[in-house]
Amino acid sequence: DVEYAKKIIDSLHPFLSFTLPFAIMTGVLLWLSSIFAGWIENWFVYRRFPEAIANNRRLNKYFGKRICNFMGRWLSSSVSGIGGNVSIGFLLAFLPVFGHFFGIALDVRHITISSGSLTLAATALYSTQQIEGNKLFMAAFGVILIGLLNVFVSLILALSLAMKARNIKLRWMWVLLKAVSVRFKKSPKEFFIIGKSRTSHGP
């Protein structure tokens, strides 16, 4: 309804709400989901589940060798994505409940959820001619900041962990980020469009 739509737009204001801290917290959750995705893939490969599915006698009897081989390969390439999606869904849903249990007003600000909520709220207000341009603009700006914080926080945490695993000093992170920013300024298209692989045929 109209009142709830106004509440949604007000909650996405970047400076008059807790949108930015919640977006940072959501970035941490995104990083945690990537950790879980990597863990479940490692566990799946370590336990040799693809080979177990492909060579299981009972499964081969009912489904055939070809389907079992396909399922083993498909799970091997997809288990990380499945684990990441399930874990991020659980984390995003659980955080507000966790906060409510301890009497803390916690919420998530995920770019996909926030942009969808803003679109639905704006549609509801537009249909009743009660939309306020300034508030809508600030909410849209808040959604942009949410996306940037989601990506930046999860990227920094993942990069820090990767550098620690390789025994690389964290101060080199800024050198790496600077190199990436220079590359982005030079050719931003490479960060959004996958080009054809270049193969050298010469000497």
GROMACS .gro file of C-alpha atoms in nm:
model
  203
    1ASP     CA    1   0.000   0.000   0.000
    2VAL     CA    2   0.093   0.368  -0.012
    3GLU     CA    3   0.215   0.395   0.346
    4TYR     CA    4   0.441   0.094   0.315
    5ALA     CA    5   0.574   0.223  -0.018
    6LYS     CA    6   0.667   0.555   0.147
    7LYS     CA    7   0.834   0.364   0.429
    8ILE     CA    8   1.043   0.168   0.178
    9ILE     CA    9   1.159   0.484   0.001
   10ASP     CA   10   1.245   0.654   0.331
   11SER     CA   11   1.440   0.347   0.443
   12LEU     CA   12   1.665   0.369   0.134
   13HIS     CA   13   1.770   0.728   0.199
   14PRO     CA   14   2.153   0.714   0.218
   15PHE     CA   15   2.192   0.974   0.494
   16LEU     CA   16   1.867   0.974   0.694
   17SER     CA   17   1.860   0.599   0.759
   18PHE     CA   18   2.096   0.313   0.838
   19THR     CA   19   2.117   0.215   0.471
   20LEU     CA   20   2.495   0.253   0.439
   21PRO     CA   21   2.589   0.057   0.756
   22PHE     CA   22   2.343  -0.214   0.655
   23ALA     CA   23   2.497  -0.221   0.304
   24ILE     CA   24   2.843  -0.269   0.457
   25MET     CA   25   2.707  -0.549   0.675
   26THR     CA   26   2.551  -0.709   0.368
   27GLY     CA   27   2.889  -0.695   0.194
   28VAL     CA   28   3.029  -0.899   0.483
   29LEU     CA   29   2.748  -1.152   0.436
   30LEU     CA   30   2.828  -1.176   0.064
   31TRP     CA   31   3.189  -1.251   0.153
   32LEU     CA   32   3.082  -1.517   0.403
   33SER     CA   33   2.865  -1.682   0.139
   34SER     CA   34   3.163  -1.696  -0.097
   35ILE     CA   35   3.365  -1.861   0.181
   36PHE     CA   36   3.093  -2.122   0.221
   37ALA     CA   37   3.075  -2.173  -0.156
   38GLY     CA   38   3.448  -2.241  -0.172
   39TRP     CA   39   3.434  -2.468   0.132
   40ILE     CA   40   3.152  -2.684  -0.003
   41GLU     CA   41   3.324  -2.716  -0.340
   42ASN     CA   42   3.648  -2.826  -0.172
   43TRP     CA   43   3.456  -3.072   0.046
   44PHE     CA   44   3.270  -3.206  -0.257
   45VAL     CA   45   3.591  -3.261  -0.455
   46TYR     CA   46   3.785  -3.398  -0.155
   47ARG     CA   47   3.514  -3.656  -0.092
   48ARG     CA   48   3.523  -3.742  -0.465
   49PHE     CA   49   3.148  -3.713  -0.505
   50PRO     CA   50   3.157  -3.673  -0.886
   51GLU     CA   51   3.342  -4.004  -0.922
   52ALA     CA   52   3.113  -4.168  -0.666
   53ILE     CA   53   2.802  -4.062  -0.860
   54ALA     CA   54   2.948  -4.161  -1.196
   55ASN     CA   55   3.057  -4.507  -1.075
   56ASN     CA   56   2.775  -4.594  -0.835
   57ARG     CA   57   2.634  -4.932  -0.941
   58ARG     CA   58   2.280  -4.869  -0.822
   59LEU     CA   59   2.258  -4.528  -0.991
   60ASN     CA   60   2.406  -4.670  -1.310
   61LYS     CA   61   2.149  -4.947  -1.303
   62TYR     CA   62   1.853  -4.709  -1.279
   63PHE     CA   63   1.975  -4.408  -1.478
   64GLY     CA   64   2.252  -4.539  -1.701
   65LYS     CA   65   2.621  -4.461  -1.722
   66ARG     CA   66   2.577  -4.158  -1.947
   67ILE     CA   67   2.336  -3.976  -1.715
   68CYS     CA   68   2.545  -4.058  -1.406
   69ASN     CA   69   2.857  -3.918  -1.575
   70PHE     CA   70   2.664  -3.606  -1.671
   71MET     CA   71   2.531  -3.558  -1.317
   72GLY     CA   72   2.878  -3.599  -1.171
   73ARG     CA   73   3.024  -3.337  -1.407
   74TRP     CA   74   2.728  -3.101  -1.357
   75LEU     CA   75   2.747  -3.118  -0.979
   76SER     CA   76   3.123  -3.071  -0.989
   77SER     CA   77   3.084  -2.746  -1.184
   78SER     CA   78   2.767  -2.623  -1.009
   79VAL     CA   79   2.801  -2.716  -0.643
   80SER     CA   80   2.990  -2.395  -0.563
   81GLY     CA   81   2.715  -2.178  -0.713
   82ILE     CA   82   2.442  -2.377  -0.541
   83GLY     CA   83   2.619  -2.352  -0.206
   84GLY     CA   84   2.677  -1.978  -0.249
   85ASN     CA   85   2.314  -1.908  -0.339
   86VAL     CA   86   2.173  -2.117  -0.056
   87SER     CA   87   2.409  -1.964   0.200
   88ILE     CA   88   2.349  -1.601   0.096
   89GLY     CA   89   1.973  -1.661   0.101
   90PHE     CA   90   1.999  -1.804   0.452
   91LEU     CA   91   2.224  -1.523   0.575
   92LEU     CA   92   2.009  -1.243   0.430
   93ALA     CA   93   1.694  -1.394   0.579
   94PHE     CA   94   1.851  -1.481   0.915
   95LEU     CA   95   2.018  -1.147   0.999
   96PRO     CA   96   1.695  -0.951   1.076
   97VAL     CA   97   1.567  -1.246   1.281
   98PHE     CA   98   1.898  -1.262   1.468
   99GLY     CA   99   1.876  -0.889   1.544
  100HIS     CA  100   1.514  -0.916   1.654
  101PHE     CA  101   1.605  -1.200   1.891
  102PHE     CA  102   1.860  -0.977   2.068
  103GLY     CA  103   1.653  -0.660   2.042
  104ILE     CA  104   1.878  -0.500   1.778
  105ALA     CA  105   1.731  -0.335   1.468
  106LEU     CA  106   1.937  -0.518   1.205
  107ASP     CA  107   1.846  -0.529   0.838
  108VAL     CA  108   2.010  -0.610   0.505
  109ARG     CA  109   2.066  -0.384   0.207
  110HIS     CA  110   2.136  -0.602  -0.095
  111ILE     CA  111   2.149  -0.431  -0.433
  112THR     CA  112   1.904  -0.672  -0.597
  113ILE     CA  113   1.651  -0.668  -0.313
  114SER     CA  114   1.679  -0.291  -0.264
  115SER     CA  115   1.640  -0.204  -0.632
  116GLY     CA  116   1.340  -0.436  -0.659
  117SER     CA  117   1.181  -0.287  -0.347
  118LEU     CA  118   1.237   0.067  -0.477
  119THR     CA  119   1.082  -0.020  -0.814
  120LEU     CA  120   0.771  -0.169  -0.653
  121ALA     CA  121   0.737   0.123  -0.410
  122ALA     CA  122   0.777   0.382  -0.687
  123THR     CA  123   0.519   0.201  -0.900
  124ALA     CA  124   0.269   0.198  -0.612
  125LEU     CA  125   0.316   0.570  -0.543
  126TYR     CA  126   0.310   0.665  -0.912
  127SER     CA  127  -0.022   0.489  -0.962
  128THR     CA  128  -0.175   0.697  -0.681
  129GLN     CA  129   0.000   1.023  -0.783
  130GLN     CA  130   0.169   1.049  -0.443
  131ILE     CA  131   0.530   1.015  -0.551
  132GLU     CA  132   0.783   1.272  -0.428
  133GLY     CA  133   1.066   1.337  -0.672
  134ASN     CA  134   1.330   1.440  -0.417
  135LYS     CA  135   1.278   1.138  -0.195
  136LEU     CA  136   1.273   0.906  -0.494
  137PHE     CA  137   1.599   1.054  -0.624
  138MET     CA  138   1.770   1.011  -0.287
  139ALA     CA  139   1.642   0.654  -0.258
  140ALA     CA  140   1.779   0.577  -0.606
  141PHE     CA  141   2.111   0.732  -0.505
  142GLY     CA  142   2.103   0.516  -0.194
  143VAL     CA  143   2.054   0.204  -0.408
  144ILE     CA  144   2.361   0.298  -0.614
  145LEU     CA  145   2.566   0.336  -0.296
  146ILE     CA  146   2.432   0.004  -0.171
  147GLY     CA  147   2.559  -0.171  -0.483
  148LEU     CA  148   2.902  -0.007  -0.456
  149LEU     CA  149   2.938  -0.093  -0.087
  150ASN     CA  150   2.819  -0.452  -0.140
  151VAL     CA  151   3.084  -0.509  -0.405
  152PHE     CA  152   3.365  -0.308  -0.243
  153VAL     CA  153   3.335  -0.458   0.107
  154SER     CA  154   3.310  -0.818  -0.016
  155LEU     CA  155   3.597  -0.758  -0.261
  156ILE     CA  156   3.826  -0.609   0.004
  157LEU     CA  157   3.758  -0.895   0.245
  158ALA     CA  158   3.811  -1.160  -0.023
  159LEU     CA  159   4.128  -0.991  -0.144
  160SER     CA  160   4.262  -0.960   0.213
  161LEU     CA  161   4.203  -1.330   0.276
  162ALA     CA  162   4.363  -1.430  -0.054
  163MET     CA  163   4.670  -1.215   0.014
  164LYS     CA  164   4.702  -1.355   0.366
  165ALA     CA  165   4.683  -1.709   0.229
  166ARG     CA  166   4.968  -1.623  -0.011
  167ASN     CA  167   5.172  -1.449   0.261
  168ILE     CA  168   5.150  -1.118   0.077
  169LYS     CA  169   5.164  -0.808   0.294
  170LEU     CA  170   4.833  -0.623   0.311
  171ARG     CA  171   4.992  -0.291   0.219
  172TRP     CA  172   5.032  -0.426  -0.136
  173MET     CA  173   4.652  -0.435  -0.162
  174TRP     CA  174   4.647  -0.062  -0.231
  175VAL     CA  175   4.907  -0.105  -0.504
  176LEU     CA  176   4.686  -0.372  -0.660
  177LEU     CA  177   4.371  -0.160  -0.629
  178LYS     CA  178   4.553   0.134  -0.785
  179ALA     CA  179   4.662  -0.084  -1.078
  180VAL     CA  180   4.302  -0.203  -1.123
  181SER     CA  181   4.172   0.156  -1.116
  182VAL     CA  182   4.427   0.259  -1.380
  183ARG     CA  183   4.319  -0.035  -1.597
  184PHE     CA  184   3.953   0.057  -1.545
  185LYS     CA  185   4.013   0.416  -1.656
  186LYS     CA  186   4.202   0.292  -1.961
  187SER     CA  187   3.950   0.031  -2.071
  188PRO     CA  188   3.630   0.011  -1.861
  189LYS     CA  189   3.461  -0.209  -2.120
  190GLU     CA  190   3.682  -0.502  -2.018
  191PHE     CA  191   3.521  -0.505  -1.673
  192PHE     CA  192   3.168  -0.553  -1.809
  193ILE     CA  193   3.196  -0.725  -2.148
  194ILE     CA  194   3.370  -1.057  -2.199
  195GLY     CA  195   3.580  -1.035  -2.511
  196LYS     CA  196   3.691  -1.315  -2.739
  197SER     CA  197   3.995  -1.502  -2.620
  198ARG     CA  198   4.309  -1.401  -2.799
  199THR     CA  199   4.528  -1.686  -2.910
  200SER     CA  200   4.870  -1.626  -3.052
  201HIS     CA  201   4.948  -1.832  -3.362
  202GLY     CA  202   5.281  -1.672  -3.438
  203PRO     CA  203   5.626  -1.747  -3.302
   0.00000   0.00000   0.00000
